[in-house]
CSV table of C-alpha atoms in Angstrom, one decimal:
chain,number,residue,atom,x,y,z
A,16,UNK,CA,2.3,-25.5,4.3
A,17,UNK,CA,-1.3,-26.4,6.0
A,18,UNK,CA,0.9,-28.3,9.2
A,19,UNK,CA,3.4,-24.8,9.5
A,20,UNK,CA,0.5,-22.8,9.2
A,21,UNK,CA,-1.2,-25.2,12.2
A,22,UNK,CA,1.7,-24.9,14.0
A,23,UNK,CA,2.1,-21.0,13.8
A,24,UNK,CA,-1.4,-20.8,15.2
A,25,UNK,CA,-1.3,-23.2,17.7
A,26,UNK,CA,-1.0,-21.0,20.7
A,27,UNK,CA,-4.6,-19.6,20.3
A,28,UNK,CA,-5.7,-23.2,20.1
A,29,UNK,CA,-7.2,-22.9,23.6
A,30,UNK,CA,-7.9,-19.3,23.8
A,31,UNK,CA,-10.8,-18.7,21.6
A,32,UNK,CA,-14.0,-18.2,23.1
A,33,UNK,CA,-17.8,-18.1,21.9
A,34,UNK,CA,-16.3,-20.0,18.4
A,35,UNK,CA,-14.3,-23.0,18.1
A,36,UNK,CA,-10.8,-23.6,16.4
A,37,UNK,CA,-10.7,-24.1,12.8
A,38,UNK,CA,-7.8,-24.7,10.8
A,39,UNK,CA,-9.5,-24.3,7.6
A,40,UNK,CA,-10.7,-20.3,8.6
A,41,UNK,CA,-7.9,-19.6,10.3
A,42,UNK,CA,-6.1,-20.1,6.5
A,43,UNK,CA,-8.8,-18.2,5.2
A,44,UNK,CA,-7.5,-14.7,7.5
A,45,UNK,CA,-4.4,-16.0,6.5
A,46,UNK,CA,-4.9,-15.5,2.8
A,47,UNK,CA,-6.6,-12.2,3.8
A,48,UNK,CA,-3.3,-11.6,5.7
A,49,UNK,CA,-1.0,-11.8,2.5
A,50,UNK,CA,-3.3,-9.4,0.7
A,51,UNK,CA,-2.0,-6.4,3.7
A,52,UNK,CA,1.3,-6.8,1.9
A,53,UNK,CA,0.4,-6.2,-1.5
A,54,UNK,CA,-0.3,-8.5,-5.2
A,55,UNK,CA,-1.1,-7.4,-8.2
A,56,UNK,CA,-4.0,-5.6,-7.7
A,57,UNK,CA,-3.5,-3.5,-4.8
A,58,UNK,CA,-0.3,-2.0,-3.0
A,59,UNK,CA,1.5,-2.8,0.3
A,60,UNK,CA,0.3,-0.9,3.3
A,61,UNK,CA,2.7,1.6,4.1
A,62,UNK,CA,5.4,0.6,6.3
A,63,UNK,CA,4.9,-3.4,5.6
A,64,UNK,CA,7.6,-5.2,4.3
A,65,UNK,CA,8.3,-8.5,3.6
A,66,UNK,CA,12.0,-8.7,4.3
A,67,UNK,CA,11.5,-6.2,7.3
A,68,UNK,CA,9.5,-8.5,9.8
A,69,UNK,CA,5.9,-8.0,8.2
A,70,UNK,CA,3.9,-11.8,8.2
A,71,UNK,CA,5.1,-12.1,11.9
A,72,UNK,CA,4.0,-8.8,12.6
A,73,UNK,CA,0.5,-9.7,11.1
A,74,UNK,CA,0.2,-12.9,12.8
A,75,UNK,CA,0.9,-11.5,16.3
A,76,UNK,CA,-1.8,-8.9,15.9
A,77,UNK,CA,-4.0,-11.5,14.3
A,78,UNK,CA,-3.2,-14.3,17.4
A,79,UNK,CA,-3.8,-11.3,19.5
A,80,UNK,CA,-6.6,-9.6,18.4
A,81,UNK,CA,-8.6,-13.0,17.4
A,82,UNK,CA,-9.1,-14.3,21.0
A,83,UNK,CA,-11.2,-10.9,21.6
A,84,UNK,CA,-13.7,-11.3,18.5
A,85,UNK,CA,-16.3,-13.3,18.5
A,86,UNK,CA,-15.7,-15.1,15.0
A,87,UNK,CA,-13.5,-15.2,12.0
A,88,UNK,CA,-12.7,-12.9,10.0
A,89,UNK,CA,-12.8,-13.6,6.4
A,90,UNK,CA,-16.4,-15.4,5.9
A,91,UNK,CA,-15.4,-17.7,3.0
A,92,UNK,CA,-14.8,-14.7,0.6
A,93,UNK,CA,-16.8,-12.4,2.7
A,94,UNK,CA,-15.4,-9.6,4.7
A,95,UNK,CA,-16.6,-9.5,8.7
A,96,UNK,CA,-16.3,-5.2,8.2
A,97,UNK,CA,-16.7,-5.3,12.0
A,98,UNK,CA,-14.2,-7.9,13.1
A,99,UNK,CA,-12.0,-6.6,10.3
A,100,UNK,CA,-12.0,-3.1,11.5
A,101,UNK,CA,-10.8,-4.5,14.9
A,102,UNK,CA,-7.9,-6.2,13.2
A,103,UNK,CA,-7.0,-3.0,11.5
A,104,UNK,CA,-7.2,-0.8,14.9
A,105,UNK,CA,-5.3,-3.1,16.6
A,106,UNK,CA,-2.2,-3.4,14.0
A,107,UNK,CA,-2.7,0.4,12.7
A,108,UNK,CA,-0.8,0.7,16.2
A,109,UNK,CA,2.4,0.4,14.4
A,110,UNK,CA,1.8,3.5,12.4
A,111,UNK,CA,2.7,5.3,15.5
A,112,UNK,CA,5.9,2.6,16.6
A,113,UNK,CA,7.6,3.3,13.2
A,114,UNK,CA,6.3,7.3,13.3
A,115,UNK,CA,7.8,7.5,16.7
A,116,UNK,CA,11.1,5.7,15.3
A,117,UNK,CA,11.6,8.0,12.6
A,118,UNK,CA,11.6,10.9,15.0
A,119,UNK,CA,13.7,9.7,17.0
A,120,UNK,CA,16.3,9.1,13.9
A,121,UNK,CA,15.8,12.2,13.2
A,122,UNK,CA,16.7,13.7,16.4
A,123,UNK,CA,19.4,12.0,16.9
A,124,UNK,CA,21.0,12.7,13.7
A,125,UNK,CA,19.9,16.2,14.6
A,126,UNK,CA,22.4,16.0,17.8
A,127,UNK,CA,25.5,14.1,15.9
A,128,UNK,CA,25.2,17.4,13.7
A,129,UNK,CA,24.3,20.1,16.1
A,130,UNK,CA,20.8,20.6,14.6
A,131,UNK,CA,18.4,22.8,17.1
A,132,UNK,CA,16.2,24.0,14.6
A,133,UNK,CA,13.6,22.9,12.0
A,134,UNK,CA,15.6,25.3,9.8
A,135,UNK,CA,18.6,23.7,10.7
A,136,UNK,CA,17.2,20.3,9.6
A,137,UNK,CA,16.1,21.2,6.2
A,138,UNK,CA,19.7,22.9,5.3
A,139,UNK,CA,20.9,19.8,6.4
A,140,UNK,CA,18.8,17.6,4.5
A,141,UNK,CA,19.1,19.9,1.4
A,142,UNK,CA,22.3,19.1,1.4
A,143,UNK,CA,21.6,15.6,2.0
A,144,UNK,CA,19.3,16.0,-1.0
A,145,UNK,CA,22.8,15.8,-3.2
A,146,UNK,CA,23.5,12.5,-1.8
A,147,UNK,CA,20.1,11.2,-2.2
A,148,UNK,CA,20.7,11.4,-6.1
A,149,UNK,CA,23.8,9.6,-6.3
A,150,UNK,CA,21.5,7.2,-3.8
A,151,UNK,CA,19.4,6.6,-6.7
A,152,UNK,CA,19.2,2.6,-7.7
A,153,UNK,CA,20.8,1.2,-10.9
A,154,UNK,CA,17.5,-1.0,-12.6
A,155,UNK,CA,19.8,-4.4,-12.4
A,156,UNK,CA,20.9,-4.1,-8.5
A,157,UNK,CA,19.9,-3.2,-5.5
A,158,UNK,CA,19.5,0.0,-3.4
A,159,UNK,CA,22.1,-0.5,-0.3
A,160,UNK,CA,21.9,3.2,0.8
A,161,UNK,CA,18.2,3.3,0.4
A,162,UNK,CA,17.6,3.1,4.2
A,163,UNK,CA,19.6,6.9,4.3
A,164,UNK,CA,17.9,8.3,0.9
A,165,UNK,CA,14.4,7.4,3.1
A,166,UNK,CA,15.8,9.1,5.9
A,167,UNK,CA,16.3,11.9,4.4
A,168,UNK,CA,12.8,12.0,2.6
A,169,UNK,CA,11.4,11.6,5.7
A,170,UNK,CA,12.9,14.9,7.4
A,171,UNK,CA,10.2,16.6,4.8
A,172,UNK,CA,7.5,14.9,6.0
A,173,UNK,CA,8.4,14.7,9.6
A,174,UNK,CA,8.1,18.5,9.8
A,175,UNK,CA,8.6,18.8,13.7
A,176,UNK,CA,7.1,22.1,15.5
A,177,UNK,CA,10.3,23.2,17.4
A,178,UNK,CA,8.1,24.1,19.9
A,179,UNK,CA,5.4,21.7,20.1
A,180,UNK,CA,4.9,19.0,22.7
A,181,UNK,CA,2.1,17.4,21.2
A,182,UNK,CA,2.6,14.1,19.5
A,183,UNK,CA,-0.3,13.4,17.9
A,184,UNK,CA,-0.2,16.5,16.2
A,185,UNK,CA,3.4,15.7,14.9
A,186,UNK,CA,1.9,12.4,14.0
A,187,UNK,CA,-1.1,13.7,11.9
A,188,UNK,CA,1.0,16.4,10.0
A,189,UNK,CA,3.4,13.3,9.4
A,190,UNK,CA,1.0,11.2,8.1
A,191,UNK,CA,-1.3,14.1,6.1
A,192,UNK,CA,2.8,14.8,4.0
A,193,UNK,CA,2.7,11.8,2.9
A,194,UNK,CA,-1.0,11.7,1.6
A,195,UNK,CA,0.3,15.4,-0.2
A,196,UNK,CA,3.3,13.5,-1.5
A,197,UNK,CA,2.3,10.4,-2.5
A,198,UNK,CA,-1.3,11.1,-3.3
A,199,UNK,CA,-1.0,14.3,-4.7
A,200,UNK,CA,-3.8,15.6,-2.3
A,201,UNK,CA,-3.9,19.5,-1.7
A,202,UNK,CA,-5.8,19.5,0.8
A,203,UNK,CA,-5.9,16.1,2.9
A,204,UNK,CA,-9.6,16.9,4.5
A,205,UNK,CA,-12.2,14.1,6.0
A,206,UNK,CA,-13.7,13.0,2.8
A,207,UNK,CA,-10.2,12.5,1.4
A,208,UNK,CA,-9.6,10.2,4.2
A,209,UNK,CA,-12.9,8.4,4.1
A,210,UNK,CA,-13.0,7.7,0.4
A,211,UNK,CA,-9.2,6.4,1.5
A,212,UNK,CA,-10.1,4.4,3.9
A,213,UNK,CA,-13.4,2.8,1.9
A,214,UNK,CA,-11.5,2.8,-1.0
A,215,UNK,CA,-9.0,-0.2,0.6
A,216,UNK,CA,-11.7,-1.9,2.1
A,217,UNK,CA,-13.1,-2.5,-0.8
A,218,UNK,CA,-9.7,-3.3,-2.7
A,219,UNK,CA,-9.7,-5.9,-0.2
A,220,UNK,CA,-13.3,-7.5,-1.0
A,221,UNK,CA,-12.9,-7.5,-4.6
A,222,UNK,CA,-9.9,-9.6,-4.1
A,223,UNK,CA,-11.1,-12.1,-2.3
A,224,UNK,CA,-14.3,-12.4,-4.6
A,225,UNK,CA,-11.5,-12.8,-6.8
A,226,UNK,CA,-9.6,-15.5,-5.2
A,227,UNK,CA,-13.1,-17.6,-3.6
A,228,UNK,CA,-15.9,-16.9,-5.6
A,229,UNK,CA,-14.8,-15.1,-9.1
A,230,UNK,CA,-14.8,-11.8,-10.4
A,231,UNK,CA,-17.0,-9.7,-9.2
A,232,UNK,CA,-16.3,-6.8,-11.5
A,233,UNK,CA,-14.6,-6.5,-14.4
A,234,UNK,CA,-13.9,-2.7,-14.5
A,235,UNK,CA,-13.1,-2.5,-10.6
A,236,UNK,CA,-9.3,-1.3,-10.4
A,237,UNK,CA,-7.7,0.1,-7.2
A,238,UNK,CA,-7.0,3.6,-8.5
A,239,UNK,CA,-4.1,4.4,-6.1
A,240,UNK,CA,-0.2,3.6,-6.6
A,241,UNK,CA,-0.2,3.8,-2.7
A,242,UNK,CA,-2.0,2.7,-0.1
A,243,UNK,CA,-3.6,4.7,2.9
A,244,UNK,CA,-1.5,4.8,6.7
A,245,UNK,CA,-2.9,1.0,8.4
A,246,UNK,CA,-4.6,3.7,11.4
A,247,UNK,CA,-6.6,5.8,8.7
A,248,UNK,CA,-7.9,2.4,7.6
A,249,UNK,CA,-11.1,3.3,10.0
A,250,UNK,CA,-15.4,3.8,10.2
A,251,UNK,CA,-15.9,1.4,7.8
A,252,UNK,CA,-18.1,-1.2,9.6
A,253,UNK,CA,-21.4,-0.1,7.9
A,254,UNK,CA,-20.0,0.6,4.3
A,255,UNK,CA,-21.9,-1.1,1.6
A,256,UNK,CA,-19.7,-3.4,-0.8
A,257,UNK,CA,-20.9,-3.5,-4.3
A,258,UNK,CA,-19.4,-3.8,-7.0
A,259,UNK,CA,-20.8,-3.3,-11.3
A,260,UNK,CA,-20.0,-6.5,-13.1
A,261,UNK,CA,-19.2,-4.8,-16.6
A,262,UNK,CA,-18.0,-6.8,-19.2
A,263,UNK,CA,-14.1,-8.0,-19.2
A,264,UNK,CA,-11.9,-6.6,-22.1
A,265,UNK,CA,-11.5,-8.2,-25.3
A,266,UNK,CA,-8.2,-10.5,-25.2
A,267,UNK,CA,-6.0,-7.9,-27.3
A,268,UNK,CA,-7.9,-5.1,-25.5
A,269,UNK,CA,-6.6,-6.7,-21.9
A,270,UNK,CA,-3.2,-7.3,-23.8
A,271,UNK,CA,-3.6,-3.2,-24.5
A,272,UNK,CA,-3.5,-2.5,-21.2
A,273,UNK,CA,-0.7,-4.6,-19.5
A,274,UNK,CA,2.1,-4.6,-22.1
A,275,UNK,CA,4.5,-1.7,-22.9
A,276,UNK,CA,5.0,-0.2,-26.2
A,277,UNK,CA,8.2,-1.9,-26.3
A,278,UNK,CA,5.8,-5.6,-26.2
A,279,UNK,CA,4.0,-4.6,-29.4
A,280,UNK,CA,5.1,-7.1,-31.3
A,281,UNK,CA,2.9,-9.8,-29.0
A,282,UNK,CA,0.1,-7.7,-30.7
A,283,UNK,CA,-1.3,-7.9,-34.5
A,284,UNK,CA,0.3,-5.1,-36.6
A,285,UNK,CA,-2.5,-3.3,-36.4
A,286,UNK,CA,-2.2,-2.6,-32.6
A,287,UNK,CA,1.1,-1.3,-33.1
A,288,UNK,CA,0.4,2.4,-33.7
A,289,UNK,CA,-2.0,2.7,-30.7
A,290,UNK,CA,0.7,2.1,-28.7
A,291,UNK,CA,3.6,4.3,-30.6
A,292,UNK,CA,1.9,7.0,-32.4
A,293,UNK,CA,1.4,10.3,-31.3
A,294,UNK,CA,-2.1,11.0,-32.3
A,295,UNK,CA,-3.1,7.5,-30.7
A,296,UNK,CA,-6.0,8.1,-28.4
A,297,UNK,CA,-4.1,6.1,-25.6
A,298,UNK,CA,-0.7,7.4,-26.3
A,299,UNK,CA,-0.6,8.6,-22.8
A,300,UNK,CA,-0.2,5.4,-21.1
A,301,UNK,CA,2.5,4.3,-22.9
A,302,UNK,CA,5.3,7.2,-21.8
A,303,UNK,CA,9.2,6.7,-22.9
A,304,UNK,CA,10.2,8.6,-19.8
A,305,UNK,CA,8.2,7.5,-16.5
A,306,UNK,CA,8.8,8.2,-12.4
A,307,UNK,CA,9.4,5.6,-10.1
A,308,UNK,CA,9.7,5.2,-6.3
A,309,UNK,CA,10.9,2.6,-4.0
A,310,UNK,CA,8.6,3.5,-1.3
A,311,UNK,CA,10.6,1.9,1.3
A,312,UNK,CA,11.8,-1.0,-0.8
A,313,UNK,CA,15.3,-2.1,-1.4
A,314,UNK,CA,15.0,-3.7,-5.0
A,315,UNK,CA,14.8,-1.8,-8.1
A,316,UNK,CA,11.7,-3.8,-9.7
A,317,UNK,CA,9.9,-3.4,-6.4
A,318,UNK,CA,9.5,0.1,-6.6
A,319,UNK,CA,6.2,1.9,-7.9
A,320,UNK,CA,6.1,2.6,-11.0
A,321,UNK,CA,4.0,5.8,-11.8
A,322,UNK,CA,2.6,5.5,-14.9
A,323,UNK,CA,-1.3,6.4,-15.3
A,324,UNK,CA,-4.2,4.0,-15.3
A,325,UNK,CA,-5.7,3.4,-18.3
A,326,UNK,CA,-9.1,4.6,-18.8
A,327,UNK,CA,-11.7,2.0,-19.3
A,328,UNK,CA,-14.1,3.9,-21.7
A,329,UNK,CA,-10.4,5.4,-23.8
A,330,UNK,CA,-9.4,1.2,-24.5
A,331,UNK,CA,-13.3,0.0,-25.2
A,332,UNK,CA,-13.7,2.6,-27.7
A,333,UNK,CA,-10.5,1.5,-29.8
């Protein structure tokens, strides 16, 4: 792995300036790299995929951006905010490639059907709505037609001004839907978007305390099923990181809050009602009936699965 990753590197080899060339922290970015796409405590950014060309697209950005910095960017388990925040401007660029791709699906499917109006457009996709449902993926395989069923989602939140020129308003609205939709946000206002943006950042510190130096908080969970657009990711080069240390849950208490009712029996007996019971003060995390949404993915067990974080104070008091 360390010679491929040498080799996928090499080009900036020679092209560094003020700092020399280090294998060793270039692996470090890389392991920051790999948390952009999502693990088990935070979610993928939107619009990065795996199996749609996202490491490459991270490493371009990365071998382009790096050159212009004056250091690395993940300190040994410390986040440069600054040289971070330059990384995040300079790939948050394709929030715009794949807004401007979208809109341009749109309006051509708009021509094939003889769409001229925003009106038109959401007739269309109500009926499209209709397909979308039989769209919906089996648990055991995988979505094929997922690609049109996020097509079609995406005419909501495109919502194009039939008479407006202006792109970056287009672009906002686009992106402000989704923060509505995914989010639950009434109102999407600048505090919403900073605590977003801060919110990541910090995501993205605790896990690599995690990974280099141990946890450095036991209650700390991101408390999001999505993550924030890669160019609202922004103005966070002075933010404080800190985190509480707490105390980490009791081994059947953790075990509380990762299994599903239908696991109980990896718990004592005694456990068994917490998790089944109707007057069970955490009954609410364990629904029969729960939502979940690909979010761009194309496997069933990739999707989101919306089911509410469990309150820290509800499990210690058990």
């Amino acid at each position: 792995m360390r010679e491929y990753l040498e080799l996928e590197f090499a080009p900036i080899r020679y092209e560094l300036r003020g700092f020399d060339y280090d294998l060793e922290k270039i692996i470090d970015d890389w392991v920051l790299m790999g948390f952009l796409v999502g693990n088990d405590f935070i979610p993928h950014l939107p619009n990065l995929h795996i199996s749609e060309g996202a490491l490459p697209l991270l490493y371009k950005t990365y071998m382009e951006i790096l050159p212009t910095l004056d250091g690395y960017i993940n300190e040994g388990g410390t986040l440069n905010l600054r040289r971070f925040e330059m990384f995040m401007e300079k790939l948050g660029q394709q929030d715009l490639d794949h807004y401007e791709q979208v809109r341009d699906d749109i309006m051509y499917l708009e021509t094939k059907r003889g769409i001229k109006s925003t009106r038109d457009l959401q007739e269309w996709k109500a009926e499209g709505d209709e397909i979308s449902e039989l769209l919906e993926p089996d648990v055991s395989t995988p979505c094929k037609d997922s690609g049109l069923a996020s097509l079609l989602k995406s005419a909501d939140e495109l919502c194009l001004d039939d008479d407006s020129d202006d792109n970056s308003d287009d672009f906002m609205n686009f992106k402000k839907e989704y923060y509505k939709e995914k989010m639950e946000y009434v109102d999407v206002t600048p505090e919403v978007m900073r605590d977003q943006a801060e919110g990541y950042v910090r995501a993205i510190q605790w896990n690599l305390n995690y990974y280099y130096n141990g946890c450095c908080s036991w209650s700390w969970f991101y408390p999001h099923h999505y993550a924030p657009y890669i160019s609202d990711i922004k103005g966070f080069t002075d933010l404080k990181l800190e985190f509480d240390m707490g105390k980490p849950f009791l081994p059947y208490e953790q075990l509380l809050g990762v299994l599903p009712a239908a696991s109980k029996k990896l718990l004592p007996e005694a456990y068994h009602g917490l998790m089944t019971e109707e007057n069970s003060i955490i009954i609410d995390y364990y629904p029969e009936k729960f939502e979940t949404d690909l979010n761009g993915k194309k496997q069933a067990w990739e999707a989101v699965v919306k089911i509410p974080f469990i309150d820290e104070v509800s499990n210690i008091k058990i």
